[in-house]
């Protein structure tokens, strides 16, 4: 049966495939420039979301753009994009990567007139920047202040490779530097809510996030964002991103239950009348 597709440019088979509530995506190895950044998500995965939630020529926003993965993904599938990033170093790396990506698209004879713009600033001020109406937002926040946790295996490895950043920045406006969980959550929700005037009616937002383990307990960041941001946008759904190429660590072995957490929540919200 033929449906009128108002959402995207996909055929029914690809649409159906994306509807599964979980997926496995193992990030490809990162290049040195983006390795500097402590936590980036794979462009290949973001592209699948952008292709589902928008049509070609649409405009995508990532308010915490890091080294620009969302914008690279948008370019690769013919969408315009804007990114806001607080740390000038990451904003600079993102701009270089985007220039390279545009050049290789031009070389391949693809559309190079697309916008892919990084704004160096605080996402809390998004409405004061020159950003047009947004059709889709995809982003991932700092997972609270977890990069400050000295003990984690990833952090130890990064310290050994000494030129890699261990935290995003010392900037107090960086939400990853807010040590109180409730204050962090409140600021993050405030930032996402501040995007609402920029979003077109019925646009979707995807927030990729994990629950956080700290001091022997879970802080349910993903679920708290679902509950609190669900008061601003409609919480529609979750899609669980699983990684199955990570090394298992014997946390708590013989003593206590501590999982190896290899999944993230991709939370889908929609701007609807509330
Ligand atoms: C999880 S990382 C995003 C990584 C990105 N998805 C990528 O693939 O490169 C979160 C980013 O949020 C940035 N950030 C933190 N607070 C911010 C704020 N108030 N405004 C804008 N960016 C902020 C950090 O500098 C960091 O780069």
PDB file of C-alpha atoms and ligand atoms in Angstrom:
ATOM      1  CA  UNK A   1       0.000   0.000   0.000  1.00  0.00           C
ATOM      2  CA  UNK A   2       1.370   3.444  -0.942  1.00  0.00           C
ATOM      3  CA  UNK A   3       1.471   6.079   1.824  1.00  0.00           C
ATOM      4  CA  UNK A   4       2.039   9.795   1.377  1.00  0.00           C
ATOM      5  CA  UNK A   5       5.339  10.352   3.123  1.00  0.00           C
ATOM      6  CA  UNK A   6       5.326  13.746   4.856  1.00  0.00           C
ATOM      7  CA  UNK A   7       8.303  13.010   7.126  1.00  0.00           C
ATOM      8  CA  UNK A   8      11.221  11.926   5.006  1.00  0.00           C
ATOM      9  CA  UNK A   9      12.427  10.612   1.652  1.00  0.00           C
ATOM     10  CA  UNK A  10      12.536   6.939   2.675  1.00  0.00           C
ATOM     11  CA  UNK A  11      10.848   3.961   1.111  1.00  0.00           C
ATOM     12  CA  UNK A  12       8.542   1.825   3.275  1.00  0.00           C
ATOM     13  CA  UNK A  13      11.173  -0.856   3.862  1.00  0.00           C
ATOM     14  CA  UNK A  14      13.771   1.582   5.246  1.00  0.00           C
ATOM     15  CA  UNK A  15      11.064   3.291   7.318  1.00  0.00           C
ATOM     16  CA  UNK A  16      10.050  -0.015   8.887  1.00  0.00           C
ATOM     17  CA  UNK A  17      13.662  -0.928   9.638  1.00  0.00           C
ATOM     18  CA  UNK A  18      14.209   2.318  11.550  1.00  0.00           C
ATOM     19  CA  UNK A  19      11.080   1.671  13.633  1.00  0.00           C
ATOM     20  CA  UNK A  20      12.781  -1.044  15.677  1.00  0.00           C
ATOM     21  CA  UNK A  21      13.181   0.265  19.230  1.00  0.00           C
ATOM     22  CA  UNK A  22      16.837  -0.792  19.542  1.00  0.00           C
ATOM     23  CA  UNK A  23      19.835  -1.020  17.271  1.00  0.00           C
ATOM     24  CA  UNK A  24      23.505  -1.922  17.399  1.00  0.00           C
ATOM     25  CA  UNK A  25      25.945   0.638  16.084  1.00  0.00           C
ATOM     26  CA  UNK A  26      29.643   0.272  16.806  1.00  0.00           C
ATOM     27  CA  UNK A  27      31.418   3.577  16.211  1.00  0.00           C
ATOM     28  CA  UNK A  28      34.176   3.449  13.595  1.00  0.00           C
ATOM     29  CA  UNK A  29      37.696   4.410  14.807  1.00  0.00           C
ATOM     30  CA  UNK A  30      38.077   8.152  15.351  1.00  0.00           C
ATOM     31  CA  UNK A  31      40.586  10.396  13.589  1.00  0.00           C
ATOM     32  CA  UNK A  32      43.176  12.228  15.731  1.00  0.00           C
ATOM     33  CA  UNK A  33      41.544  15.705  15.555  1.00  0.00           C
ATOM     34  CA  UNK A  34      38.178  14.480  16.842  1.00  0.00           C
ATOM     35  CA  UNK A  35      39.868  12.126  19.316  1.00  0.00           C
ATOM     36  CA  UNK A  36      40.878  15.265  21.269  1.00  0.00           C
ATOM     37  CA  UNK A  37      37.211  15.604  22.260  1.00  0.00           C
ATOM     38  CA  UNK A  38      36.287  13.256  25.119  1.00  0.00           C
ATOM     39  CA  UNK A  39      32.870  12.069  23.913  1.00  0.00           C
ATOM     40  CA  UNK A  40      31.668  12.220  20.360  1.00  0.00           C
ATOM     41  CA  UNK A  41      28.922  10.206  18.722  1.00  0.00           C
ATOM     42  CA  UNK A  42      29.320   8.583  15.266  1.00  0.00           C
ATOM     43  CA  UNK A  43      28.249  10.618  12.216  1.00  0.00           C
ATOM     44  CA  UNK A  44      27.120   7.399  10.543  1.00  0.00           C
ATOM     45  CA  UNK A  45      24.540   6.838  13.287  1.00  0.00           C
ATOM     46  CA  UNK A  46      23.356  10.461  13.439  1.00  0.00           C
ATOM     47  CA  UNK A  47      22.838  10.413   9.685  1.00  0.00           C
ATOM     48  CA  UNK A  48      20.280   7.610  10.069  1.00  0.00           C
ATOM     49  CA  UNK A  49      18.270   9.763  12.505  1.00  0.00           C
ATOM     50  CA  UNK A  50      18.485  12.867  10.316  1.00  0.00           C
ATOM     51  CA  UNK A  51      17.351  10.887   7.285  1.00  0.00           C
ATOM     52  CA  UNK A  52      14.356   9.566   9.196  1.00  0.00           C
ATOM     53  CA  UNK A  53      13.230  12.799  10.823  1.00  0.00           C
ATOM     54  CA  UNK A  54      13.719  15.191   7.885  1.00  0.00           C
ATOM     55  CA  UNK A  55      13.529  15.524   4.130  1.00  0.00           C
ATOM     56  CA  UNK A  56      16.411  16.684   1.936  1.00  0.00           C
ATOM     57  CA  UNK A  57      17.001  20.449   2.210  1.00  0.00           C
ATOM     58  CA  UNK A  58      15.676  20.640   5.786  1.00  0.00           C
ATOM     59  CA  UNK A  59      17.567  22.396   8.589  1.00  0.00           C
ATOM     60  CA  UNK A  60      19.051  20.575  11.574  1.00  0.00           C
ATOM     61  CA  UNK A  61      20.368  22.007  14.868  1.00  0.00           C
ATOM     62  CA  UNK A  62      22.791  20.577  17.422  1.00  0.00           C
ATOM     63  CA  UNK A  63      23.004  22.985  20.382  1.00  0.00           C
ATOM     64  CA  UNK A  64      26.030  21.202  21.913  1.00  0.00           C
ATOM     65  CA  UNK A  65      27.852  20.354  18.730  1.00  0.00           C
ATOM     66  CA  UNK A  66      31.291  19.274  20.012  1.00  0.00           C
ATOM     67  CA  UNK A  67      33.464  18.620  16.970  1.00  0.00           C
ATOM     68  CA  UNK A  68      30.468  18.798  14.652  1.00  0.00           C
ATOM     69  CA  UNK A  69      29.362  15.186  14.037  1.00  0.00           C
ATOM     70  CA  UNK A  70      25.699  16.168  13.571  1.00  0.00           C
ATOM     71  CA  UNK A  71      26.635  18.794  10.998  1.00  0.00           C
ATOM     72  CA  UNK A  72      28.893  16.391   9.091  1.00  0.00           C
ATOM     73  CA  UNK A  73      26.039  13.872   9.022  1.00  0.00           C
ATOM     74  CA  UNK A  74      23.625  16.589   7.814  1.00  0.00           C
ATOM     75  CA  UNK A  75      25.982  17.604   4.992  1.00  0.00           C
ATOM     76  CA  UNK A  76      26.348  13.992   3.870  1.00  0.00           C
ATOM     77  CA  UNK A  77      22.607  13.623   3.425  1.00  0.00           C
ATOM     78  CA  UNK A  78      21.873  17.025   1.895  1.00  0.00           C
ATOM     79  CA  UNK A  79      20.498  18.901   4.920  1.00  0.00           C
ATOM     80  CA  UNK A  80      21.463  22.376   6.189  1.00  0.00           C
ATOM     81  CA  UNK A  81      22.762  22.543   9.718  1.00  0.00           C
ATOM     82  CA  UNK A  82      23.668  24.807  12.624  1.00  0.00           C
ATOM     83  CA  UNK A  83      25.693  23.873  15.672  1.00  0.00           C
ATOM     84  CA  UNK A  84      26.369  25.739  18.907  1.00  0.00           C
ATOM     85  CA  UNK A  85      29.493  24.837  20.866  1.00  0.00           C
ATOM     86  CA  UNK A  86      30.813  26.557  23.989  1.00  0.00           C
ATOM     87  CA  UNK A  87      34.441  25.490  23.767  1.00  0.00           C
ATOM     88  CA  UNK A  88      36.307  27.550  21.090  1.00  0.00           C
ATOM     89  CA  UNK A  89      38.780  24.706  20.528  1.00  0.00           C
ATOM     90  CA  UNK A  90      36.039  22.213  19.574  1.00  0.00           C
ATOM     91  CA  UNK A  91      34.215  24.878  17.547  1.00  0.00           C
ATOM     92  CA  UNK A  92      37.469  25.423  15.594  1.00  0.00           C
ATOM     93  CA  UNK A  93      38.019  21.693  15.009  1.00  0.00           C
ATOM     94  CA  UNK A  94      34.385  21.378  13.868  1.00  0.00           C
ATOM     95  CA  UNK A  95      34.792  24.247  11.374  1.00  0.00           C
ATOM     96  CA  UNK A  96      37.925  22.629   9.897  1.00  0.00           C
ATOM     97  CA  UNK A  97      36.213  19.249   9.618  1.00  0.00           C
ATOM     98  CA  UNK A  98      33.158  20.808   7.968  1.00  0.00           C
ATOM     99  CA  UNK A  99      35.322  22.695   5.459  1.00  0.00           C
ATOM    100  CA  UNK A 100      37.054  19.413   4.568  1.00  0.00           C
ATOM    101  CA  UNK A 101      33.730  17.593   4.283  1.00  0.00           C
ATOM    102  CA  UNK A 102      32.321  20.303   2.012  1.00  0.00           C
ATOM    103  CA  UNK A 103      35.426  20.184  -0.176  1.00  0.00           C
ATOM    104  CA  UNK A 104      35.146  16.431  -0.617  1.00  0.00           C
ATOM    105  CA  UNK A 105      31.428  16.716  -1.429  1.00  0.00           C
ATOM    106  CA  UNK A 106      32.218  19.332  -4.079  1.00  0.00           C
ATOM    107  CA  UNK A 107      34.919  17.047  -5.470  1.00  0.00           C
ATOM    108  CA  UNK A 108      32.382  14.242  -5.667  1.00  0.00           C
ATOM    109  CA  UNK A 109      30.018  16.569  -7.560  1.00  0.00           C
ATOM    110  CA  UNK A 110      27.463  16.800  -4.732  1.00  0.00           C
ATOM    111  CA  UNK A 111      25.547  19.795  -3.377  1.00  0.00           C
ATOM    112  CA  UNK A 112      28.083  22.144  -1.773  1.00  0.00           C
ATOM    113  CA  UNK A 113      25.755  25.129  -1.329  1.00  0.00           C
ATOM    114  CA  UNK A 114      24.419  23.687   1.925  1.00  0.00           C
ATOM    115  CA  UNK A 115      24.861  25.627   5.158  1.00  0.00           C
ATOM    116  CA  UNK A 116      26.863  23.966   7.914  1.00  0.00           C
ATOM    117  CA  UNK A 117      27.562  26.673  10.470  1.00  0.00           C
ATOM    118  CA  UNK A 118      29.165  26.423  13.884  1.00  0.00           C
ATOM    119  CA  UNK A 119      28.445  29.182  16.392  1.00  0.00           C
ATOM    120  CA  UNK A 120      30.896  29.484  19.275  1.00  0.00           C
ATOM    121  CA  UNK A 121      28.731  30.336  22.275  1.00  0.00           C
ATOM    122  CA  UNK A 122      26.479  29.244  25.101  1.00  0.00           C
ATOM    123  CA  UNK A 123      23.441  27.239  23.976  1.00  0.00           C
ATOM    124  CA  UNK A 124      21.441  29.010  26.695  1.00  0.00           C
ATOM    125  CA  UNK A 125      21.590  32.093  24.411  1.00  0.00           C
ATOM    126  CA  UNK A 126      20.417  30.252  21.282  1.00  0.00           C
ATOM    127  CA  UNK A 127      17.607  32.649  20.433  1.00  0.00           C
ATOM    128  CA  UNK A 128      20.044  35.579  20.305  1.00  0.00           C
ATOM    129  CA  UNK A 129      22.069  33.914  17.516  1.00  0.00           C
ATOM    130  CA  UNK A 130      21.211  34.189  13.848  1.00  0.00           C
ATOM    131  CA  UNK A 131      19.575  30.778  13.425  1.00  0.00           C
ATOM    132  CA  UNK A 132      16.610  30.188  11.074  1.00  0.00           C
ATOM    133  CA  UNK A 133      13.607  27.950  11.771  1.00  0.00           C
ATOM    134  CA  UNK A 134      14.758  24.428  12.660  1.00  0.00           C
ATOM    135  CA  UNK A 135      13.145  21.239  11.314  1.00  0.00           C
ATOM    136  CA  UNK A 136      14.943  18.782  13.581  1.00  0.00           C
ATOM    137  CA  UNK A 137      17.245  18.909  16.591  1.00  0.00           C
ATOM    138  CA  UNK A 138      19.679  16.129  17.452  1.00  0.00           C
ATOM    139  CA  UNK A 139      22.195  16.382  20.266  1.00  0.00           C
ATOM    140  CA  UNK A 140      23.940  14.742  23.171  1.00  0.00           C
ATOM    141  CA  UNK A 141      24.716  16.565  26.421  1.00  0.00           C
ATOM    142  CA  UNK A 142      27.623  16.130  28.819  1.00  0.00           C
ATOM    143  CA  UNK A 143      26.653  13.139  30.933  1.00  0.00           C
ATOM    144  CA  UNK A 144      26.536  15.332  34.062  1.00  0.00           C
ATOM    145  CA  UNK A 145      30.051  15.813  35.547  1.00  0.00           C
ATOM    146  CA  UNK A 146      31.175  12.268  34.750  1.00  0.00           C
ATOM    147  CA  UNK A 147      34.299  13.419  32.914  1.00  0.00           C
ATOM    148  CA  UNK A 148      35.541  14.706  36.284  1.00  0.00           C
ATOM    149  CA  UNK A 149      35.435  11.148  37.694  1.00  0.00           C
ATOM    150  CA  UNK A 150      39.107  10.245  37.878  1.00  0.00           C
ATOM    151  CA  UNK A 151      38.617   6.511  38.249  1.00  0.00           C
ATOM    152  CA  UNK A 152      36.858   5.494  35.049  1.00  0.00           C
ATOM    153  CA  UNK A 153      38.755   3.207  32.709  1.00  0.00           C
ATOM    154  CA  UNK A 154      38.290   5.523  29.705  1.00  0.00           C
ATOM    155  CA  UNK A 155      39.540   8.535  31.627  1.00  0.00           C
ATOM    156  CA  UNK A 156      42.664   6.662  32.808  1.00  0.00           C
ATOM    157  CA  UNK A 157      43.494   5.660  29.228  1.00  0.00           C
ATOM    158  CA  UNK A 158      43.007   9.249  27.983  1.00  0.00           C
ATOM    159  CA  UNK A 159      45.287  10.611  30.750  1.00  0.00           C
ATOM    160  CA  UNK A 160      47.989   8.210  29.600  1.00  0.00           C
ATOM    161  CA  UNK A 161      47.670   9.614  26.047  1.00  0.00           C
ATOM    162  CA  UNK A 162      48.446  13.030  27.489  1.00  0.00           C
ATOM    163  CA  UNK A 163      47.389  15.413  24.691  1.00  0.00           C
ATOM    164  CA  UNK A 164      43.761  14.240  24.800  1.00  0.00           C
ATOM    165  CA  UNK A 165      41.217  16.319  26.722  1.00  0.00           C
ATOM    166  CA  UNK A 166      39.781  14.686  29.821  1.00  0.00           C
ATOM    167  CA  UNK A 167      37.066  17.280  30.459  1.00  0.00           C
ATOM    168  CA  UNK A 168      35.319  19.568  27.946  1.00  0.00           C
ATOM    169  CA  UNK A 169      36.479  22.848  29.543  1.00  0.00           C
ATOM    170  CA  UNK A 170      36.831  24.771  32.817  1.00  0.00           C
ATOM    171  CA  UNK A 171      34.090  27.192  31.691  1.00  0.00           C
ATOM    172  CA  UNK A 172      31.375  27.543  34.379  1.00  0.00           C
ATOM    173  CA  UNK A 173      28.750  27.774  31.595  1.00  0.00           C
ATOM    174  CA  UNK A 174      29.733  24.240  30.524  1.00  0.00           C
ATOM    175  CA  UNK A 175      26.926  22.151  32.015  1.00  0.00           C
ATOM    176  CA  UNK A 176      29.434  19.306  32.484  1.00  0.00           C
ATOM    177  CA  UNK A 177      31.038  21.403  35.244  1.00  0.00           C
ATOM    178  CA  UNK A 178      27.899  21.627  37.422  1.00  0.00           C
ATOM    179  CA  UNK A 179      28.607  19.298  40.346  1.00  0.00           C
ATOM    180  CA  UNK A 180      25.109  19.206  41.864  1.00  0.00           C
ATOM    181  CA  UNK A 181      22.931  16.738  39.933  1.00  0.00           C
ATOM    182  CA  UNK A 182      19.634  18.614  40.370  1.00  0.00           C
ATOM    183  CA  UNK A 183      21.226  21.939  39.377  1.00  0.00           C
ATOM    184  CA  UNK A 184      22.784  20.267  36.314  1.00  0.00           C
ATOM    185  CA  UNK A 185      19.456  18.748  35.270  1.00  0.00           C
ATOM    186  CA  UNK A 186      17.650  22.063  35.731  1.00  0.00           C
ATOM    187  CA  UNK A 187      20.179  23.962  33.581  1.00  0.00           C
ATOM    188  CA  UNK A 188      20.081  21.316  30.848  1.00  0.00           C
ATOM    189  CA  UNK A 189      16.279  21.330  30.700  1.00  0.00           C
ATOM    190  CA  UNK A 190      16.340  25.132  30.640  1.00  0.00           C
ATOM    191  CA  UNK A 191      18.715  25.044  27.637  1.00  0.00           C
ATOM    192  CA  UNK A 192      16.604  22.525  25.682  1.00  0.00           C
ATOM    193  CA  UNK A 193      13.416  24.440  26.506  1.00  0.00           C
ATOM    194  CA  UNK A 194      15.059  27.645  25.222  1.00  0.00           C
ATOM    195  CA  UNK A 195      15.259  26.017  21.756  1.00  0.00           C
ATOM    196  CA  UNK A 196      11.462  25.867  21.468  1.00  0.00           C
ATOM    197  CA  UNK A 197      10.958  29.225  19.695  1.00  0.00           C
ATOM    198  CA  UNK A 198      13.502  28.134  17.068  1.00  0.00           C
ATOM    199  CA  UNK A 199      11.757  24.853  16.275  1.00  0.00           C
ATOM    200  CA  UNK A 200       9.005  24.649  13.682  1.00  0.00           C
ATOM    201  CA  UNK A 201       5.674  23.289  14.899  1.00  0.00           C
ATOM    202  CA  UNK A 202       5.611  19.467  15.056  1.00  0.00           C
ATOM    203  CA  UNK A 203       9.403  19.231  14.630  1.00  0.00           C
ATOM    204  CA  UNK A 204      11.126  16.357  16.399  1.00  0.00           C
ATOM    205  CA  UNK A 205      14.058  16.468  18.807  1.00  0.00           C
ATOM    206  CA  UNK A 206      16.376  13.548  19.579  1.00  0.00           C
ATOM    207  CA  UNK A 207      18.493  13.599  22.724  1.00  0.00           C
ATOM    208  CA  UNK A 208      21.107  10.888  23.086  1.00  0.00           C
ATOM    209  CA  UNK A 209      22.000  10.212  26.687  1.00  0.00           C
ATOM    210  CA  UNK A 210      22.902   7.577  29.277  1.00  0.00           C
ATOM    211  CA  UNK A 211      21.889   7.054  32.871  1.00  0.00           C
ATOM    212  CA  UNK A 212      24.877   7.895  35.050  1.00  0.00           C
ATOM    213  CA  UNK A 213      26.545   5.664  37.667  1.00  0.00           C
ATOM    214  CA  UNK A 214      28.237   7.488  40.496  1.00  0.00           C
ATOM    215  CA  UNK A 215      29.194   6.580  44.064  1.00  0.00           C
ATOM    216  CA  UNK A 216      27.559   3.156  43.875  1.00  0.00           C
ATOM    217  CA  UNK A 217      24.188   4.317  42.578  1.00  0.00           C
ATOM    218  CA  UNK A 218      22.413   5.309  39.404  1.00  0.00           C
ATOM    219  CA  UNK A 219      21.355   8.861  38.595  1.00  0.00           C
ATOM    220  CA  UNK A 220      18.635   8.250  35.998  1.00  0.00           C
ATOM    221  CA  UNK A 221      19.628  11.114  33.709  1.00  0.00           C
ATOM    222  CA  UNK A 222      17.873   9.716  30.644  1.00  0.00           C
ATOM    223  CA  UNK A 223      14.662   9.088  32.538  1.00  0.00           C
ATOM    224  CA  UNK A 224      14.828  12.460  34.333  1.00  0.00           C
ATOM    225  CA  UNK A 225      15.256  14.254  30.992  1.00  0.00           C
ATOM    226  CA  UNK A 226      12.281  12.258  29.673  1.00  0.00           C
ATOM    227  CA  UNK A 227      10.115  13.326  32.604  1.00  0.00           C
ATOM    228  CA  UNK A 228      11.200  16.968  32.901  1.00  0.00           C
ATOM    229  CA  UNK A 229      11.554  17.845  29.210  1.00  0.00           C
ATOM    230  CA  UNK A 230       8.286  16.001  28.605  1.00  0.00           C
ATOM    231  CA  UNK A 231       6.636  19.012  30.282  1.00  0.00           C
ATOM    232  CA  UNK A 232       7.929  21.259  27.466  1.00  0.00           C
ATOM    233  CA  UNK A 233       7.784  18.963  24.412  1.00  0.00           C
ATOM    234  CA  UNK A 234       5.841  15.710  24.032  1.00  0.00           C
ATOM    235  CA  UNK A 235       8.002  12.713  24.901  1.00  0.00           C
ATOM    236  CA  UNK A 236       7.230  10.323  22.073  1.00  0.00           C
ATOM    237  CA  UNK A 237       9.545   7.406  22.347  1.00  0.00           C
ATOM    238  CA  UNK A 238      12.911   5.916  23.041  1.00  0.00           C
ATOM    239  CA  UNK A 239      15.289   4.033  20.788  1.00  0.00           C
ATOM    240  CA  UNK A 240      18.098   2.165  22.515  1.00  0.00           C
ATOM    241  CA  UNK A 241      21.565   2.383  20.981  1.00  0.00           C
ATOM    242  CA  UNK A 242      23.677  -0.653  21.907  1.00  0.00           C
ATOM    243  CA  UNK A 243      27.395  -1.122  21.412  1.00  0.00           C
ATOM    244  CA  UNK A 244      28.717  -4.683  21.364  1.00  0.00           C
ATOM    245  CA  UNK A 245      32.408  -4.163  20.662  1.00  0.00           C
ATOM    246  CA  UNK A 246      33.441  -2.870  24.087  1.00  0.00           C
ATOM    247  CA  UNK A 247      35.763  -4.719  26.452  1.00  0.00           C
ATOM    248  CA  UNK A 248      34.008  -6.061  29.569  1.00  0.00           C
ATOM    249  CA  UNK A 249      35.503  -4.947  32.908  1.00  0.00           C
ATOM    250  CA  UNK A 250      35.123  -7.058  36.080  1.00  0.00           C
ATOM    251  CA  UNK A 251      33.467  -4.274  38.141  1.00  0.00           C
ATOM    252  CA  UNK A 252      32.424  -5.577  41.578  1.00  0.00           C
ATOM    253  CA  UNK A 253      33.131  -9.183  40.637  1.00  0.00           C
ATOM    254  CA  UNK A 254      32.359 -11.623  43.465  1.00  0.00           C
ATOM    255  CA  UNK A 255      31.085  -8.763  45.550  1.00  0.00           C
ATOM    256  CA  UNK A 256      28.348  -6.643  44.031  1.00  0.00           C
ATOM    257  CA  UNK A 257      26.220  -6.131  40.929  1.00  0.00           C
ATOM    258  CA  UNK A 258      27.738  -3.483  38.683  1.00  0.00           C
ATOM    259  CA  UNK A 259      26.857  -3.712  34.993  1.00  0.00           C
ATOM    260  CA  UNK A 260      29.029  -2.859  32.024  1.00  0.00           C
ATOM    261  CA  UNK A 261      26.716  -0.275  30.499  1.00  0.00           C
ATOM    262  CA  UNK A 262      26.948  -0.365  26.733  1.00  0.00           C
ATOM    263  CA  UNK A 263      23.656   1.289  25.821  1.00  0.00           C
ATOM    264  CA  UNK A 264      22.429   4.838  25.379  1.00  0.00           C
ATOM    265  CA  UNK A 265      18.876   6.164  25.122  1.00  0.00           C
ATOM    266  CA  UNK A 266      17.902   8.119  22.028  1.00  0.00           C
ATOM    267  CA  UNK A 267      14.872  10.022  23.338  1.00  0.00           C
ATOM    268  CA  UNK A 268      12.394  11.349  20.816  1.00  0.00           C
ATOM    269  CA  UNK A 269      10.422  14.508  21.651  1.00  0.00           C
ATOM    270  CA  UNK A 270       8.083  16.542  19.478  1.00  0.00           C
ATOM    271  CA  UNK A 271       7.065  20.186  19.590  1.00  0.00           C
ATOM    272  CA  UNK A 272       3.284  20.077  19.928  1.00  0.00           C
ATOM    273  CA  UNK A 273       0.725  22.376  21.506  1.00  0.00           C
ATOM    274  CA  UNK A 274       0.899  21.959  25.280  1.00  0.00           C
TER     275      UNK A 274
HETATM  276  C1  LIG B   1      28.678  15.016  24.599  1.00  0.00           C
HETATM  277  S1  LIG B   1      29.517  16.389  23.941  1.00  0.00           S
HETATM  278  C2  LIG B   1      28.834  16.523  22.321  1.00  0.00           C
HETATM  279  C3  LIG B   1      29.631  15.785  21.318  1.00  0.00           C
HETATM  280  C4  LIG B   1      29.093  15.882  19.904  1.00  0.00           C
HETATM  281  N1  LIG B   1      27.824  15.203  19.785  1.00  0.00           N
HETATM  282  C5  LIG B   1      30.101  15.280  18.916  1.00  0.00           C
HETATM  283  O1  LIG B   1      29.814  14.226  18.371  1.00  0.00           O
HETATM  284  O2  LIG B   1      31.184  15.869  18.764  1.00  0.00           O
HETATM  285  C6  LIG B   1      28.791  17.753  24.743  1.00  0.00           C
HETATM  286  C7  LIG B   1      29.349  19.115  24.304  1.00  0.00           C
HETATM  287  O3  LIG B   1      28.586  20.138  24.950  1.00  0.00           O
HETATM  288  C8  LIG B   1      29.422  21.271  25.069  1.00  0.00           C
HETATM  289  N2  LIG B   1      28.752  22.181  26.022  1.00  0.00           N
HETATM  290  C9  LIG B   1      28.651  22.084  27.373  1.00  0.00           C
HETATM  291  N3  LIG B   1      27.931  23.102  27.877  1.00  0.00           N
HETATM  292  C10 LIG B   1      27.546  23.865  26.811  1.00  0.00           C
HETATM  293  C11 LIG B   1      26.770  25.054  26.679  1.00  0.00           C
HETATM  294  N4  LIG B   1      26.249  25.677  27.749  1.00  0.00           N
HETATM  295  N5  LIG B   1      26.551  25.560  25.428  1.00  0.00           N
HETATM  296  C12 LIG B   1      27.085  24.942  24.327  1.00  0.00           C
HETATM  297  N6  LIG B   1      27.844  23.818  24.406  1.00  0.00           N
HETATM  298  C13 LIG B   1      28.071  23.283  25.619  1.00  0.00           C
HETATM  299  C14 LIG B   1      30.746  20.683  25.524  1.00  0.00           C
HETATM  300  O4  LIG B   1      31.827  21.554  25.266  1.00  0.00           O
HETATM  301  C15 LIG B   1      30.803  19.386  24.682  1.00  0.00           C
HETATM  302  O5  LIG B   1      31.544  19.577  23.504  1.00  0.00           O
END
